[in-house]
PDB file of C-alpha atoms in Angstrom:
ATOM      1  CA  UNK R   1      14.412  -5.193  13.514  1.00 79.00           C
ATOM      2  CA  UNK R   2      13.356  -7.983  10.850  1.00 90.00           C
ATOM      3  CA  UNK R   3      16.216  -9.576   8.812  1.00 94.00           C
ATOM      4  CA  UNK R   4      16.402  -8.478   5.535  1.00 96.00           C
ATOM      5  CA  UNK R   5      15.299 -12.348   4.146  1.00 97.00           C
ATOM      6  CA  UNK R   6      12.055 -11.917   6.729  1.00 97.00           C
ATOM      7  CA  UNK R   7      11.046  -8.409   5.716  1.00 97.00           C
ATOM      8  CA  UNK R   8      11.177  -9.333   1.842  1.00 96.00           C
ATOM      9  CA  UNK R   9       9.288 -12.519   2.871  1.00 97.00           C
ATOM     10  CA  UNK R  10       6.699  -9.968   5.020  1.00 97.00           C
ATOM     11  CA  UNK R  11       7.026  -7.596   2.115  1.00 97.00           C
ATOM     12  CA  UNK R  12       6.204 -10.100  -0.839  1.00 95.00           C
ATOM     13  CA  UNK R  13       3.462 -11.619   0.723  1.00 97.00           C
ATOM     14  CA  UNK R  14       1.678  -7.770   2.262  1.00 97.00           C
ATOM     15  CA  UNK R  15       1.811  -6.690  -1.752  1.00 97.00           C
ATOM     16  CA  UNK R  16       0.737  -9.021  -3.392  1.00 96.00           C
ATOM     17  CA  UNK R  17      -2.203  -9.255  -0.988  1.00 97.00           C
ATOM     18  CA  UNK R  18      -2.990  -5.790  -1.716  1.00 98.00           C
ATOM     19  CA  UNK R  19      -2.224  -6.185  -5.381  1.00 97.00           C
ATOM     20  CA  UNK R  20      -5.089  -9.003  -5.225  1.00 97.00           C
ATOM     21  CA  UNK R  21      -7.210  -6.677  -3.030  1.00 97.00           C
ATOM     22  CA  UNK R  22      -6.816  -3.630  -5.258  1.00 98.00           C
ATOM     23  CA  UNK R  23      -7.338  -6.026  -8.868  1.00 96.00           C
ATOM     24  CA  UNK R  24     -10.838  -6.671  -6.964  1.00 96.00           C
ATOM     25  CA  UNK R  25     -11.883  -3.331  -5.927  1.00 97.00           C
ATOM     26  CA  UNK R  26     -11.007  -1.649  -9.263  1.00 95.00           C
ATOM     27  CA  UNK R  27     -13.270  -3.569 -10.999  1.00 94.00           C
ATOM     28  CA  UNK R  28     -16.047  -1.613  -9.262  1.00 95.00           C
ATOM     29  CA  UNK R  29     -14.247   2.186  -8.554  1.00 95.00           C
ATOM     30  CA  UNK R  30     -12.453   3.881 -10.716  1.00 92.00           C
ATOM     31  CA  UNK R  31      -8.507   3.781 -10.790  1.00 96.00           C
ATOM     32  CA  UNK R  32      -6.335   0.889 -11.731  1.00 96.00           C
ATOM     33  CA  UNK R  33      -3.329  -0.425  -9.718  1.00 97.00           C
ATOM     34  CA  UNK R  34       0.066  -2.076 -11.103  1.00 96.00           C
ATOM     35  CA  UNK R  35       3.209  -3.800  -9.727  1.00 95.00           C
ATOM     36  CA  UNK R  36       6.507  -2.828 -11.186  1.00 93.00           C
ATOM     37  CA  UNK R  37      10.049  -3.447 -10.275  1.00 91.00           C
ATOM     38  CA  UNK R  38       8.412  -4.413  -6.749  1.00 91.00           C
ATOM     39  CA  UNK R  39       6.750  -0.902  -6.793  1.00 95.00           C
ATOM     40  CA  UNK R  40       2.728  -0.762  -6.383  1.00 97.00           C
ATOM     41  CA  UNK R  41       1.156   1.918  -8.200  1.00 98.00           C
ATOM     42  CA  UNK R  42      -2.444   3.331  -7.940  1.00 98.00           C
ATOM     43  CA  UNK R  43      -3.657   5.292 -10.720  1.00 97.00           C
ATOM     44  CA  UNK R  44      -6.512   7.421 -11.218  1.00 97.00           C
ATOM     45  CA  UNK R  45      -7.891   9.289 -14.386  1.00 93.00           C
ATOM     46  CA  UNK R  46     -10.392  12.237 -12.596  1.00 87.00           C
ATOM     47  CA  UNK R  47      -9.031  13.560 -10.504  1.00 89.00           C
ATOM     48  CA  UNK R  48      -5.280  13.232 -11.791  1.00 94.00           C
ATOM     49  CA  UNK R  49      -3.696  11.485  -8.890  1.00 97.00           C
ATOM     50  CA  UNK R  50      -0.979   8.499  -8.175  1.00 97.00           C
ATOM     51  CA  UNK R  51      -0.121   6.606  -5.087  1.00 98.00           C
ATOM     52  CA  UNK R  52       3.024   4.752  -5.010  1.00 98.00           C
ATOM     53  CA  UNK R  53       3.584   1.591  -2.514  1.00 98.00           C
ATOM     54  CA  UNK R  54       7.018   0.619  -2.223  1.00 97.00           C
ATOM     55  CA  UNK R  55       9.211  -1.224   0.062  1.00 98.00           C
ATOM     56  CA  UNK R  56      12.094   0.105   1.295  1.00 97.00           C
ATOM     57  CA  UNK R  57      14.525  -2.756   3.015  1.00 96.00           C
ATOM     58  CA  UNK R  58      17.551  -1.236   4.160  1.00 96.00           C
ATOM     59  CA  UNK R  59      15.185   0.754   7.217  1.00 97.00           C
ATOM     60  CA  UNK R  60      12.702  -2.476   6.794  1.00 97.00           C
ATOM     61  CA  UNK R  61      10.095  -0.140   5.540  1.00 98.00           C
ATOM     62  CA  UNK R  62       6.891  -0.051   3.297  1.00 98.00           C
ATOM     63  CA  UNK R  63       6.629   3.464   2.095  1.00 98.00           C
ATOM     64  CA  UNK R  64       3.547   5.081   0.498  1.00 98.00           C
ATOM     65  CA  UNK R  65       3.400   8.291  -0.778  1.00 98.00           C
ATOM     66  CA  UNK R  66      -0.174   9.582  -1.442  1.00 97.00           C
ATOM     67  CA  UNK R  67      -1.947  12.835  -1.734  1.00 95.00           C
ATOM     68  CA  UNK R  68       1.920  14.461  -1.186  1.00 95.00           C
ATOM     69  CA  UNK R  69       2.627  13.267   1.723  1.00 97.00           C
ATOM     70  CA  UNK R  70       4.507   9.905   2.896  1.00 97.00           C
ATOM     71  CA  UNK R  71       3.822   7.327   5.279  1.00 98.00           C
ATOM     72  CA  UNK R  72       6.500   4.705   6.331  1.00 98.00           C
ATOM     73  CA  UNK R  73       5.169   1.643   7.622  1.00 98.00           C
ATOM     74  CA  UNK R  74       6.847  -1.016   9.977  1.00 97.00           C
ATOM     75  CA  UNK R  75       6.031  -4.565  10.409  1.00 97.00           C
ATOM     76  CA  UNK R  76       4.512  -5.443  13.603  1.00 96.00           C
ATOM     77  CA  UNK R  77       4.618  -8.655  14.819  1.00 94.00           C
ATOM     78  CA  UNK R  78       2.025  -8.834  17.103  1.00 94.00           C
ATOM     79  CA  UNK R  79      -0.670  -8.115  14.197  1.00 94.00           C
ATOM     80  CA  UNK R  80       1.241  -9.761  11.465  1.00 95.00           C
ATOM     81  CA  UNK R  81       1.277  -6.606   9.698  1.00 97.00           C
ATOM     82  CA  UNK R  82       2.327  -3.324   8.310  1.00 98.00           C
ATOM     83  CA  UNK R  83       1.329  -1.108  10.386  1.00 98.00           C
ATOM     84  CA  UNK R  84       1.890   3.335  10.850  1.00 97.00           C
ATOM     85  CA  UNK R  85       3.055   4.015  13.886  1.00 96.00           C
ATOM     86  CA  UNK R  86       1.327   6.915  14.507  1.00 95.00           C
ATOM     87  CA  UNK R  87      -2.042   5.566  13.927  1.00 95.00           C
ATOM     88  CA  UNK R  88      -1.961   1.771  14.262  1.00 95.00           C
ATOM     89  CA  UNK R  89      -3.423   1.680  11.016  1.00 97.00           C
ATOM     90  CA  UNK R  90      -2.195  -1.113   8.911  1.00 97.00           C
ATOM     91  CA  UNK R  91      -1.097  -0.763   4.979  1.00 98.00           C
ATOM     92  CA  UNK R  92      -4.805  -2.071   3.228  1.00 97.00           C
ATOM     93  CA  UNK R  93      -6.567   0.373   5.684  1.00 97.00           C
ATOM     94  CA  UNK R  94      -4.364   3.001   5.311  1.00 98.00           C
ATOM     95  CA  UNK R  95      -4.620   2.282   1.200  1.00 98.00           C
ATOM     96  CA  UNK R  96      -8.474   2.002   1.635  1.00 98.00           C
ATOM     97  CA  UNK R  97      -8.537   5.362   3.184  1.00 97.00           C
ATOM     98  CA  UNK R  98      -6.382   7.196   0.453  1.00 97.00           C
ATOM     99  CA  UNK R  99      -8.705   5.727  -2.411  1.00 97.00           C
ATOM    100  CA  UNK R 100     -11.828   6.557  -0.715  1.00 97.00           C
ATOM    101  CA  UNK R 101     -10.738  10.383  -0.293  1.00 96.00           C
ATOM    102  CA  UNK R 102      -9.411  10.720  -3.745  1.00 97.00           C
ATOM    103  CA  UNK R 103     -13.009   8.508  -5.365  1.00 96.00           C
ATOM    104  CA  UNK R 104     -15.303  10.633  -2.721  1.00 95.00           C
ATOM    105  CA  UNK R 105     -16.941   7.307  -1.452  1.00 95.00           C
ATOM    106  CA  UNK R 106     -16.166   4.502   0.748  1.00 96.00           C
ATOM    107  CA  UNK R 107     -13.782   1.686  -0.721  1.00 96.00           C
ATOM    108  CA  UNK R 108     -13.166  -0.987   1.388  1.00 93.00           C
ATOM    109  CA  UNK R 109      -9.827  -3.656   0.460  1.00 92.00           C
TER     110      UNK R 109
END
């Protein structure tokens, strides 16, 4: 397991990455995306709907809750990235995936 100084490091640097990615890609789709209190939020007008990204440190966790459900996500150091476990998908791709459901057409971050 990361230290806690590596996984906020890891952490930082993965949101704000998708926080540039996300600025980017709302500029074409419709929903906009804000960071508070280290939170990422994804907000969409129609349909109604709101993603939360979040880190959790004490389990060394990014956690996303989306379309009800919620994904933890652990960093994997032979990618360099957050990554599911259960899918080997990694957080923009998993992201990317959520918004393109909810929009009905492919976004890519």
């Amino acid at each position: 397991m990361l230290d806690e100084q590596s996984f906020r490091t890891h952490c930082d640097q993965t949101l704000d990455a998708l926080q540039r990615s996300l600025t980017r890609a709302s500029e074409r789709f419709e929903f906009e995306s804000d960071m508070n209190n280290g939170a990422l939020t994804i907000e969409f007008e129609e349909p109604p709907a709101r993603f939360v990204v979040s880190p959790n440190t004490p389990v060394r966790q990014i956690w996303v809750s989306a379309h009800s459900k919620s994904f933890k996500l652990g960093w994997d150091e032979a990618s360099g990235s957050f990554v599911l476990p259960e899918t080997g998908q990694t957080l923009p791709s998993l992201i990317a995936g959520h918004i393109s459901s909810q929009l009905g057409e492919e976004v890519e971050l």
